[in-house]
């Protein structure tokens, strides 16, 4: 409710705008009427001070390193919940009863198959195509197969397309991996969990039974939980903006995948492991720390820093713990983990990183785990997209149901040429 006001003195006029309070986090100044009242826009490249919507899904306190999904701390969900339960929570607002979870799980399980003709899409890609290129193409094409669920004004259409997207992303991602290594696609197996099914479709072969390792299934499921949703990040904002035009949900998710691919966003998990492998041994860390601090060097520590977190990303805390669990379960060691730990230690004790409040984020350790499980680095962002589909779908549904929702259409500060007349070519 608006119960406080902000006064804006523009010299010739003074305007007041309501201040809206949320259940927690910063208040917002409601400037929806600013342009109509003053003929002026706000200017906020990168939207660092702009709330684009009202949401009840995820709350982040960047200063304190807090992340809540519908009020539940990410650390508790990672420890005690499951990815399917978190998906239910984000979509429905409350933790499910045992029967509700069972019903939801069964519904998702029965949507994991893809139309057989979708397999042909993969044949059009080179074998070395980046899995994110395949995900963009194949997910966008899903709308060509589901004309029965693209009427976004129909809640039932929204519900079934949401279930189809959450259910089919593991199948599509696993197929992208299989295609890249020249192995046949494995169809989903309904007797397995969501995450166990994904691991089998990815690493199983028709020639023999695939045994899901419980510790790996648990770690993978936890990684999915850690990536499920994260407030109004770049790819979620892309999904909301695409959805605000009335585009079908499959096209909106393809837009989100495209945005997530960037190395400043979801592509950072692939870039972070590549960076750690390039650093190689701890003795080379300081050289890269100096490069990251050099304003003339475009190099940045991948997996470090965050627009919102100015404290330790709580997801990175869980991720680091999960590295140790996976290494123990698989009886593997990876010297890159030692390098990562030492890099973190050195960076966090360096004034540059301390002053700019740069801490490890969700992408810093995730690649080490995914590599230990057997994924190539090119699959890391596809896994991020798989998990984030839950958040994108939940945010998309929330946006469509928001009565304040209108098509997103930002304005600009124009600094180009003022009006001038055309000059015929012979006079130039
Ligand atoms: C994700 O938004 C989300 O929630 C995203 C995400 C999600 O779940 O959806 O959390 C997932 O995208 C995590 C972030 C993954 N990206 C990386 O790890 C790439 C490396 N990080 C940076 O590119 C950067 O930190 C960003 C893009 C993440 C945040 O950039 P900002 O908020 O725009 O801050 P900035 O670039 O203006 O940096 C502030 C200062 C700058 O120095 P000055 O110009 O003030 O002198 O800090 C410096 C930057 O040069 N800086 C870094 C750095 N990150 C910022 N310097 C060295 N190494 C880094 N990693």
Short mmCIF file of C-alpha atoms and ligand atoms in Angstrom, two decimals:
data_model
loop_
_atom_site.label_atom_id
_atom_site.label_comp_id
_atom_site.label_asym_id
_atom_site.label_seq_id
_atom_site.Cartn_x
_atom_site.Cartn_y
_atom_site.Cartn_z
CA UNK A 1 0.00 0.00 0.00
CA UNK A 2 1.18 3.55 -0.73
CA UNK A 3 1.38 5.42 2.60
CA UNK A 4 4.51 7.58 2.07
CA UNK A 5 5.31 10.03 -0.70
CA UNK A 6 8.45 11.18 -2.57
CA UNK A 7 8.72 14.84 -3.62
CA UNK A 8 10.52 15.62 -6.88
CA UNK A 9 11.49 19.24 -7.36
CA UNK A 10 11.98 19.88 -11.10
CA UNK A 11 12.62 23.58 -10.74
CA UNK A 12 9.53 24.89 -12.49
CA UNK A 13 7.29 22.28 -10.87
CA UNK A 14 7.30 19.96 -7.88
CA UNK A 15 5.69 16.54 -8.13
CA UNK A 16 4.92 13.95 -5.47
CA UNK A 17 4.91 10.23 -6.11
CA UNK A 18 3.65 7.44 -3.85
CA UNK A 19 6.20 5.22 -2.11
CA UNK A 20 5.12 1.58 -2.12
CA UNK A 21 6.29 -0.85 0.55
CA UNK A 22 6.86 -4.57 -0.04
CA UNK A 23 6.79 -7.32 2.58
CA UNK A 24 10.59 -7.00 2.81
CA UNK A 25 13.38 -5.28 0.89
CA UNK A 26 13.64 -1.71 -0.47
CA UNK A 27 10.55 0.47 -0.87
CA UNK A 28 9.83 1.68 -4.42
CA UNK A 29 8.92 5.14 -5.69
CA UNK A 30 5.93 4.62 -7.99
CA UNK A 31 6.84 6.78 -11.00
CA UNK A 32 4.30 5.36 -13.44
CA UNK A 33 2.75 8.84 -13.81
CA UNK A 34 6.09 10.73 -14.04
CA UNK A 35 6.15 11.23 -17.84
CA UNK A 36 2.47 12.20 -17.98
CA UNK A 37 2.94 14.71 -15.14
CA UNK A 38 6.36 16.14 -16.07
CA UNK A 39 7.18 15.22 -19.68
CA UNK A 40 10.41 13.67 -18.33
CA UNK A 41 11.73 10.08 -18.25
CA UNK A 42 13.93 8.46 -15.64
CA UNK A 43 17.33 7.27 -16.90
CA UNK A 44 18.68 3.97 -15.52
CA UNK A 45 20.90 1.97 -17.96
CA UNK A 46 21.12 -1.61 -16.73
CA UNK A 47 18.12 -0.97 -14.47
CA UNK A 48 20.38 -0.81 -11.38
CA UNK A 49 17.79 1.26 -9.47
CA UNK A 50 14.62 0.07 -11.19
CA UNK A 51 11.97 -2.39 -10.02
CA UNK A 52 10.31 -3.68 -13.20
CA UNK A 53 7.45 -5.52 -11.54
CA UNK A 54 5.84 -6.71 -8.33
CA UNK A 55 6.68 -10.32 -7.48
CA UNK A 56 6.10 -12.78 -4.63
CA UNK A 57 8.40 -15.53 -5.89
CA UNK A 58 11.99 -14.80 -4.84
CA UNK A 59 13.58 -12.30 -2.48
CA UNK A 60 17.29 -11.45 -2.47
CA UNK A 61 19.06 -9.34 0.16
CA UNK A 62 22.35 -8.65 -1.62
CA UNK A 63 24.02 -6.99 1.37
CA UNK A 64 23.27 -9.90 3.70
CA UNK A 65 23.60 -12.68 1.11
CA UNK A 66 20.03 -13.88 1.64
CA UNK A 67 17.97 -15.76 -1.00
CA UNK A 68 14.39 -16.82 -0.26
CA UNK A 69 11.96 -18.72 -2.52
CA UNK A 70 8.40 -17.96 -1.36
CA UNK A 71 10.01 -17.11 2.01
CA UNK A 72 12.10 -20.30 2.40
CA UNK A 73 15.92 -19.81 2.62
CA UNK A 74 17.87 -21.40 -0.25
CA UNK A 75 20.15 -23.20 2.20
CA UNK A 76 17.19 -25.02 3.80
CA UNK A 77 15.66 -25.88 0.43
CA UNK A 78 19.01 -27.17 -0.89
CA UNK A 79 19.45 -29.28 2.23
CA UNK A 80 15.92 -30.65 2.72
CA UNK A 81 13.86 -30.19 -0.45
CA UNK A 82 13.92 -31.56 -4.01
CA UNK A 83 13.92 -29.78 -7.37
CA UNK A 84 10.37 -30.97 -8.10
CA UNK A 85 9.20 -29.72 -4.69
CA UNK A 86 10.88 -26.33 -5.28
CA UNK A 87 9.25 -26.21 -8.72
CA UNK A 88 5.85 -26.82 -7.09
CA UNK A 89 6.61 -24.17 -4.44
CA UNK A 90 7.58 -21.53 -7.01
CA UNK A 91 4.57 -22.28 -9.22
CA UNK A 92 1.94 -22.58 -6.47
CA UNK A 93 3.27 -20.48 -3.57
CA UNK A 94 3.22 -23.13 -0.82
CA UNK A 95 5.12 -26.34 -0.10
CA UNK A 96 3.07 -29.33 -1.33
CA UNK A 97 1.58 -32.09 0.78
CA UNK A 98 2.92 -35.57 0.02
CA UNK A 99 -0.08 -36.27 -2.24
CA UNK A 100 0.24 -32.91 -4.02
CA UNK A 101 3.94 -33.51 -4.67
CA UNK A 102 3.26 -37.03 -5.89
CA UNK A 103 0.59 -35.76 -8.27
CA UNK A 104 2.82 -32.94 -9.56
CA UNK A 105 5.76 -35.31 -10.01
CA UNK A 106 3.58 -37.77 -11.96
CA UNK A 107 2.24 -34.96 -14.15
CA UNK A 108 5.73 -33.72 -15.01
CA UNK A 109 6.97 -37.28 -15.58
CA UNK A 110 4.24 -37.87 -18.15
CA UNK A 111 5.28 -34.86 -20.20
CA UNK A 112 8.99 -35.73 -20.51
CA UNK A 113 8.73 -37.25 -24.00
CA UNK A 114 9.14 -34.96 -27.02
CA UNK A 115 7.35 -35.26 -30.37
CA UNK A 116 9.28 -37.77 -32.48
CA UNK A 117 9.64 -35.25 -35.33
CA UNK A 118 11.54 -32.95 -32.94
CA UNK A 119 14.43 -35.39 -33.28
CA UNK A 120 14.85 -34.25 -36.88
CA UNK A 121 15.74 -30.73 -35.67
CA UNK A 122 19.00 -32.06 -34.23
CA UNK A 123 20.08 -33.48 -37.59
CA UNK A 124 20.25 -29.94 -38.97
CA UNK A 125 22.98 -28.91 -36.51
CA UNK A 126 26.69 -29.63 -36.86
CA UNK A 127 27.82 -32.20 -34.31
CA UNK A 128 30.02 -29.55 -32.69
CA UNK A 129 27.16 -27.04 -32.36
CA UNK A 130 27.11 -25.42 -28.90
CA UNK A 131 24.28 -27.03 -26.87
CA UNK A 132 22.88 -23.56 -26.12
CA UNK A 133 22.49 -22.94 -29.86
CA UNK A 134 20.53 -26.18 -30.05
CA UNK A 135 18.45 -25.30 -26.96
CA UNK A 136 17.54 -21.89 -28.42
CA UNK A 137 16.41 -23.49 -31.66
CA UNK A 138 14.63 -26.57 -30.37
CA UNK A 139 12.80 -24.87 -27.46
CA UNK A 140 11.62 -22.07 -29.76
CA UNK A 141 10.34 -24.73 -32.16
CA UNK A 142 8.22 -26.41 -29.47
CA UNK A 143 5.42 -23.92 -30.18
CA UNK A 144 5.10 -25.56 -33.61
CA UNK A 145 4.11 -28.80 -31.90
CA UNK A 146 1.72 -27.57 -29.22
CA UNK A 147 -0.95 -25.41 -30.84
CA UNK A 148 -3.29 -26.76 -28.17
CA UNK A 149 -1.56 -24.78 -25.38
CA UNK A 150 -0.44 -21.41 -26.72
CA UNK A 151 -3.53 -19.36 -25.79
CA UNK A 152 -1.95 -17.50 -22.88
CA UNK A 153 -5.32 -16.07 -21.79
CA UNK A 154 -6.48 -19.60 -20.94
CA UNK A 155 -5.25 -20.73 -17.48
CA UNK A 156 -5.43 -24.36 -18.56
CA UNK A 157 -3.23 -23.64 -21.60
CA UNK A 158 -0.78 -21.81 -19.33
CA UNK A 159 -0.73 -24.75 -16.93
CA UNK A 160 -0.09 -27.47 -19.49
CA UNK A 161 2.53 -25.46 -21.40
CA UNK A 162 4.27 -24.77 -18.06
CA UNK A 163 4.31 -28.48 -17.27
CA UNK A 164 5.50 -29.36 -20.79
CA UNK A 165 8.39 -26.88 -20.61
CA UNK A 166 9.60 -28.05 -17.17
CA UNK A 167 9.25 -31.69 -18.21
CA UNK A 168 10.86 -31.51 -21.64
CA UNK A 169 13.92 -29.40 -20.90
CA UNK A 170 15.91 -32.37 -19.49
CA UNK A 171 15.00 -34.46 -22.55
CA UNK A 172 16.01 -31.67 -24.95
CA UNK A 173 19.26 -30.95 -23.08
CA UNK A 174 20.20 -34.65 -22.88
CA UNK A 175 19.49 -35.01 -26.62
CA UNK A 176 21.78 -32.04 -27.34
CA UNK A 177 24.59 -33.79 -25.45
CA UNK A 178 23.98 -37.18 -27.09
CA UNK A 179 23.95 -35.55 -30.52
CA UNK A 180 27.29 -33.84 -29.83
CA UNK A 181 28.97 -37.18 -29.03
CA UNK A 182 27.29 -39.20 -31.75
CA UNK A 183 25.38 -41.49 -29.41
CA UNK A 184 21.71 -42.44 -29.88
CA UNK A 185 19.03 -40.58 -27.94
CA UNK A 186 17.62 -42.44 -24.92
CA UNK A 187 13.87 -41.92 -24.29
CA UNK A 188 12.72 -40.91 -20.80
CA UNK A 189 12.11 -43.67 -18.25
CA UNK A 190 9.11 -42.95 -16.02
CA UNK A 191 10.31 -45.15 -13.17
CA UNK A 192 13.16 -42.71 -12.45
CA UNK A 193 13.09 -39.37 -10.63
CA UNK A 194 13.17 -36.14 -12.66
CA UNK A 195 16.90 -35.82 -12.08
CA UNK A 196 17.69 -39.54 -12.27
CA UNK A 197 15.87 -39.67 -15.60
CA UNK A 198 17.98 -36.75 -16.86
CA UNK A 199 21.22 -38.45 -15.80
CA UNK A 200 20.20 -41.69 -17.55
CA UNK A 201 19.16 -39.89 -20.78
CA UNK A 202 22.54 -38.10 -20.69
CA UNK A 203 25.00 -40.80 -19.67
CA UNK A 204 23.10 -44.04 -20.36
CA UNK A 205 23.50 -46.10 -23.56
CA UNK A 206 21.06 -48.58 -25.16
CA UNK A 207 23.65 -51.33 -24.88
CA UNK A 208 23.39 -51.69 -21.11
CA UNK A 209 21.42 -50.79 -18.01
CA UNK A 210 22.28 -47.38 -16.50
CA UNK A 211 22.57 -47.25 -12.72
CA UNK A 212 21.81 -43.86 -11.19
CA UNK A 213 24.33 -43.14 -8.40
CA UNK A 214 22.25 -41.72 -5.50
CA UNK A 215 24.95 -39.26 -4.38
CA UNK A 216 25.27 -37.89 -7.93
CA UNK A 217 21.47 -37.73 -8.33
CA UNK A 218 21.24 -35.80 -5.04
CA UNK A 219 24.04 -33.40 -6.03
CA UNK A 220 22.52 -32.80 -9.48
CA UNK A 221 19.09 -32.22 -7.95
CA UNK A 222 20.62 -29.75 -5.49
CA UNK A 223 22.38 -27.92 -8.33
CA UNK A 224 19.01 -27.64 -10.10
CA UNK A 225 17.50 -26.18 -6.90
CA UNK A 226 20.31 -23.61 -6.66
CA UNK A 227 19.63 -22.46 -10.23
CA UNK A 228 15.81 -22.54 -10.18
CA UNK A 229 15.00 -18.83 -9.84
CA UNK A 230 16.72 -15.59 -8.96
CA UNK A 231 14.41 -12.55 -8.95
CA UNK A 232 14.53 -10.25 -12.01
CA UNK A 233 17.90 -11.29 -13.48
CA UNK A 234 18.66 -10.58 -17.14
CA UNK A 235 17.18 -13.78 -18.60
CA UNK A 236 14.07 -13.68 -16.40
CA UNK A 237 13.51 -10.06 -17.38
CA UNK A 238 13.89 -11.16 -21.01
CA UNK A 239 11.22 -13.82 -20.53
CA UNK A 240 8.90 -11.27 -18.88
CA UNK A 241 9.46 -8.70 -21.64
CA UNK A 242 8.86 -11.28 -24.38
CA UNK A 243 5.78 -12.54 -22.54
CA UNK A 244 4.42 -9.00 -22.11
CA UNK A 245 3.76 -8.85 -25.86
CA UNK A 246 1.60 -11.98 -25.64
CA UNK A 247 4.19 -14.25 -27.23
CA UNK A 248 3.65 -17.95 -26.56
CA UNK A 249 5.53 -19.45 -23.59
CA UNK A 250 7.81 -21.62 -25.74
CA UNK A 251 9.06 -18.56 -27.66
CA UNK A 252 9.50 -16.68 -24.36
CA UNK A 253 11.65 -19.45 -22.88
CA UNK A 254 13.79 -19.53 -26.05
CA UNK A 255 14.37 -15.79 -25.53
CA UNK A 256 15.42 -16.48 -21.94
CA UNK A 257 17.84 -19.19 -23.09
CA UNK A 258 19.42 -16.78 -25.58
CA UNK A 259 19.97 -14.16 -22.88
CA UNK A 260 21.26 -16.67 -20.31
CA UNK A 261 23.97 -17.77 -22.78
CA UNK A 262 26.01 -14.59 -22.30
CA UNK A 263 29.27 -14.98 -20.30
CA UNK A 264 28.24 -12.15 -17.96
CA UNK A 265 25.17 -14.21 -16.98
CA UNK A 266 24.58 -17.94 -17.25
CA UNK A 267 27.54 -18.47 -19.54
CA UNK A 268 29.81 -17.65 -16.60
CA UNK A 269 29.80 -21.25 -15.31
CA UNK A 270 31.45 -22.45 -18.53
CA UNK A 271 33.77 -19.42 -18.56
CA UNK A 272 34.69 -19.90 -14.88
CA UNK A 273 35.88 -23.49 -15.32
CA UNK A 274 37.74 -22.55 -18.51
CA UNK A 275 39.41 -19.76 -16.52
CA UNK A 276 40.34 -22.08 -13.63
CA UNK A 277 41.78 -24.62 -16.07
CA UNK A 278 43.74 -21.85 -17.83
CA UNK A 279 45.15 -20.69 -14.48
CA UNK A 280 46.05 -24.31 -13.82
CA UNK A 281 48.28 -24.21 -10.75
CA UNK A 282 48.02 -22.00 -7.63
CA UNK A 283 51.34 -20.27 -8.40
CA UNK A 284 49.67 -18.61 -11.43
CA UNK A 285 46.74 -17.19 -9.47
CA UNK A 286 48.31 -13.84 -8.56
CA UNK A 287 48.98 -13.05 -12.23
CA UNK A 288 45.28 -13.48 -13.01
CA UNK A 289 44.24 -11.49 -9.93
CA UNK A 290 46.39 -8.61 -11.22
CA UNK A 291 44.84 -8.92 -14.68
CA UNK A 292 41.34 -8.82 -13.16
CA UNK A 293 42.27 -5.60 -11.34
CA UNK A 294 43.83 -3.94 -14.41
CA UNK A 295 41.33 -1.46 -15.89
CA UNK A 296 43.07 -1.80 -19.26
CA UNK A 297 42.65 -5.56 -19.30
CA UNK A 298 39.14 -6.82 -20.22
CA UNK A 299 39.80 -9.99 -18.21
CA UNK A 300 37.48 -10.53 -15.25
CA UNK A 301 37.40 -13.28 -12.67
CA UNK A 302 34.55 -15.39 -14.01
CA UNK A 303 32.25 -16.65 -11.30
CA UNK A 304 33.08 -13.57 -9.21
CA UNK A 305 30.95 -10.49 -8.60
CA UNK A 306 27.23 -9.94 -8.83
CA UNK A 307 24.84 -7.10 -9.57
CA UNK A 308 22.86 -7.76 -6.41
CA UNK A 309 25.04 -9.80 -4.04
CA UNK A 310 27.58 -7.54 -2.32
CA UNK A 311 28.22 -10.43 0.04
CA UNK A 312 28.87 -14.14 -0.44
CA UNK A 313 26.29 -15.67 -2.84
CA UNK A 314 24.49 -18.18 -0.59
CA UNK A 315 24.30 -20.55 -3.54
CA UNK A 316 28.10 -20.58 -3.83
CA UNK A 317 28.33 -21.67 -0.19
CA UNK A 318 26.14 -24.72 -0.90
CA UNK A 319 27.96 -25.35 -4.17
CA UNK A 320 31.39 -25.48 -2.50
CA UNK A 321 30.08 -27.99 0.06
CA UNK A 322 28.60 -30.08 -2.76
CA UNK A 323 31.99 -30.28 -4.52
CA UNK A 324 33.40 -32.13 -1.52
CA UNK A 325 30.39 -34.50 -1.37
CA UNK A 326 30.62 -35.38 -5.08
CA UNK A 327 34.39 -35.87 -4.95
CA UNK A 328 33.96 -38.22 -2.01
CA UNK A 329 31.08 -40.14 -3.64
CA UNK A 330 32.95 -40.54 -6.93
CA UNK A 331 36.33 -40.92 -5.24
CA UNK A 332 37.76 -38.27 -7.53
CA UNK A 333 40.06 -35.33 -6.96
CA UNK A 334 40.46 -32.37 -9.25
CA UNK A 335 43.40 -30.00 -8.70
CA UNK A 336 41.23 -27.25 -10.18
CA UNK A 337 39.17 -27.29 -6.94
CA UNK A 338 42.30 -26.53 -4.94
CA UNK A 339 43.10 -23.72 -7.36
CA UNK A 340 39.55 -22.38 -6.98
CA UNK A 341 39.76 -22.45 -3.17
CA UNK A 342 43.10 -20.64 -3.20
CA UNK A 343 41.89 -18.10 -5.76
CA UNK A 344 38.88 -17.35 -3.59
CA UNK A 345 41.10 -16.98 -0.52
CA UNK A 346 43.51 -14.61 -2.26
CA UNK A 347 40.76 -12.54 -3.92
CA UNK A 348 38.74 -12.16 -0.73
CA UNK A 349 41.85 -10.84 1.03
CA UNK A 350 42.65 -8.36 -1.75
CA UNK A 351 41.55 -4.73 -1.25
CA UNK A 352 40.27 -4.42 -4.85
CA UNK A 353 37.74 -7.22 -4.40
CA UNK A 354 36.91 -6.16 -0.85
CA UNK A 355 36.24 -2.54 -1.83
CA UNK A 356 34.09 -3.52 -4.82
CA UNK A 357 32.39 -6.23 -2.73
CA UNK A 358 33.18 -8.96 -5.24
CA UNK A 359 32.52 -12.45 -3.93
CA UNK A 360 32.17 -15.88 -5.59
CA UNK A 361 28.74 -16.32 -7.19
CA UNK A 362 26.72 -19.40 -8.12
CA UNK A 363 28.93 -20.01 -11.17
CA UNK A 364 32.31 -20.17 -9.44
CA UNK A 365 32.18 -23.77 -8.17
CA UNK A 366 29.36 -25.28 -10.22
CA UNK A 367 31.56 -26.20 -13.16
CA UNK A 368 33.92 -28.23 -10.97
CA UNK A 369 31.03 -30.43 -9.84
CA UNK A 370 29.51 -30.75 -13.31
CA UNK A 371 32.91 -31.68 -14.74
CA UNK A 372 33.39 -34.34 -12.03
CA UNK A 373 29.95 -35.80 -12.87
CA UNK A 374 31.04 -36.05 -16.52
CA UNK A 375 29.55 -33.03 -18.33
CA UNK A 376 31.68 -31.16 -20.87
CA UNK A 377 31.97 -27.41 -20.17
CA UNK A 378 29.79 -26.68 -23.21
CA UNK A 379 26.86 -28.32 -21.41
CA UNK A 380 27.12 -26.21 -18.23
CA UNK A 381 24.91 -23.32 -19.37
CA UNK A 382 22.40 -25.74 -20.89
CA UNK A 383 22.07 -27.25 -17.39
CA UNK A 384 21.58 -23.76 -15.97
CA UNK A 385 18.81 -23.19 -18.58
CA UNK A 386 17.22 -26.55 -17.71
CA UNK A 387 16.93 -25.57 -14.05
CA UNK A 388 16.08 -21.91 -14.61
CA UNK A 389 13.11 -22.91 -16.79
CA UNK A 390 11.24 -23.50 -13.51
CA UNK A 391 11.86 -19.89 -12.49
CA UNK A 392 11.18 -18.50 -15.94
CA UNK A 393 7.87 -20.38 -16.14
CA UNK A 394 6.84 -19.29 -12.63
CA UNK A 395 7.76 -15.64 -13.34
CA UNK A 396 5.96 -15.77 -16.71
CA UNK A 397 2.78 -17.09 -15.07
CA UNK A 398 3.01 -14.42 -12.36
CA UNK A 399 3.42 -11.70 -14.99
CA UNK A 400 0.45 -12.87 -17.09
CA UNK A 401 -1.76 -12.96 -13.98
CA UNK A 402 -0.66 -9.48 -12.78
CA UNK A 403 -3.51 -6.97 -13.37
CA UNK A 404 -0.90 -4.19 -13.63
CA UNK A 405 0.75 -6.07 -16.51
CA UNK A 406 1.13 -4.09 -19.76
CA UNK A 407 3.50 -4.57 -22.69
CA UNK A 408 7.01 -3.56 -21.66
CA UNK A 409 8.20 -0.60 -23.70
CA UNK A 410 11.09 1.45 -22.21
CA UNK A 411 11.91 4.92 -23.57
CA UNK A 412 15.35 6.54 -24.09
CA UNK A 413 17.57 9.58 -23.74
CA UNK A 414 17.95 10.58 -27.40
CA UNK A 415 21.35 12.07 -28.31
CA UNK A 416 21.26 11.62 -32.09
CA UNK A 417 20.89 14.33 -34.78
CA UNK A 418 17.93 16.70 -34.52
CA UNK A 419 15.63 16.92 -37.56
CA UNK A 420 17.38 17.80 -40.85
CA UNK A 421 16.41 17.66 -44.55
CA UNK A 422 17.41 14.92 -46.97
CA UNK A 423 20.37 15.83 -49.21
CA UNK A 424 20.30 14.45 -52.80
CA UNK A 425 23.37 12.35 -53.54
CA UNK A 426 24.72 14.78 -56.17
CA UNK A 427 24.85 17.49 -53.48
CA UNK A 428 26.81 15.46 -50.84
C1 LIG B 1 24.66 -14.84 -12.85
O1 LIG B 1 21.37 -11.28 -11.99
C2 LIG B 1 21.42 -12.49 -11.48
O2 LIG B 1 20.78 -12.82 -10.52
C3 LIG B 1 22.32 -13.43 -12.25
C4 LIG B 1 22.47 -14.82 -11.64
C5 LIG B 1 21.18 -15.63 -11.71
O3 LIG B 1 21.04 -16.56 -10.93
O4 LIG B 1 20.35 -15.34 -12.62
O5 LIG B 1 22.92 -14.73 -10.32
C6 LIG B 1 23.49 -15.65 -12.45
O6 LIG B 1 24.64 -14.30 -13.93
C7 LIG B 1 25.81 -14.66 -11.89
C8 LIG B 1 26.92 -13.71 -12.44
C9 LIG B 1 27.79 -14.53 -13.40
N1 LIG B 1 28.73 -13.67 -14.13
C10 LIG B 1 30.07 -13.71 -13.84
O7 LIG B 1 30.56 -14.38 -12.93
C11 LIG B 1 30.90 -12.87 -14.80
C12 LIG B 1 31.93 -12.06 -13.98
N2 LIG B 1 31.18 -11.04 -13.21
C13 LIG B 1 31.07 -9.73 -13.76
O8 LIG B 1 31.01 -9.65 -15.15
C14 LIG B 1 30.12 -8.82 -12.99
O9 LIG B 1 30.40 -9.00 -11.66
C15 LIG B 1 28.62 -8.95 -13.20
C16 LIG B 1 28.25 -8.85 -14.63
C17 LIG B 1 28.14 -10.25 -12.66
C18 LIG B 1 27.95 -7.82 -12.41
O10 LIG B 1 28.34 -6.65 -13.00
P1 LIG B 1 27.75 -5.21 -12.52
O11 LIG B 1 26.82 -5.37 -11.39
O12 LIG B 1 27.26 -4.50 -13.74
O13 LIG B 1 28.98 -4.51 -11.89
P2 LIG B 1 30.10 -3.85 -12.74
O14 LIG B 1 30.39 -4.67 -13.96
O15 LIG B 1 29.76 -2.41 -12.90
O16 LIG B 1 31.35 -4.02 -11.75
C19 LIG B 1 31.50 -3.11 -10.69
C20 LIG B 1 33.02 -2.97 -10.57
C21 LIG B 1 33.69 -2.60 -11.91
O17 LIG B 1 34.84 -1.88 -11.59
P3 LIG B 1 34.76 -0.25 -11.75
O18 LIG B 1 34.32 0.06 -13.17
O19 LIG B 1 33.74 0.21 -10.72
O20 LIG B 1 36.16 0.22 -11.45
O21 LIG B 1 33.59 -4.23 -10.18
C22 LIG B 1 34.44 -4.69 -11.23
C23 LIG B 1 34.10 -3.92 -12.49
O22 LIG B 1 35.25 -3.80 -13.33
N3 LIG B 1 34.15 -6.12 -11.39
C24 LIG B 1 35.07 -7.05 -11.55
C25 LIG B 1 34.34 -8.25 -11.63
N4 LIG B 1 33.03 -8.02 -11.54
C26 LIG B 1 32.92 -6.67 -11.40
N5 LIG B 1 36.41 -7.01 -11.63
C27 LIG B 1 37.03 -8.20 -11.80
N6 LIG B 1 36.42 -9.42 -11.89
C28 LIG B 1 35.07 -9.47 -11.80
N7 LIG B 1 34.44 -10.67 -11.89
#
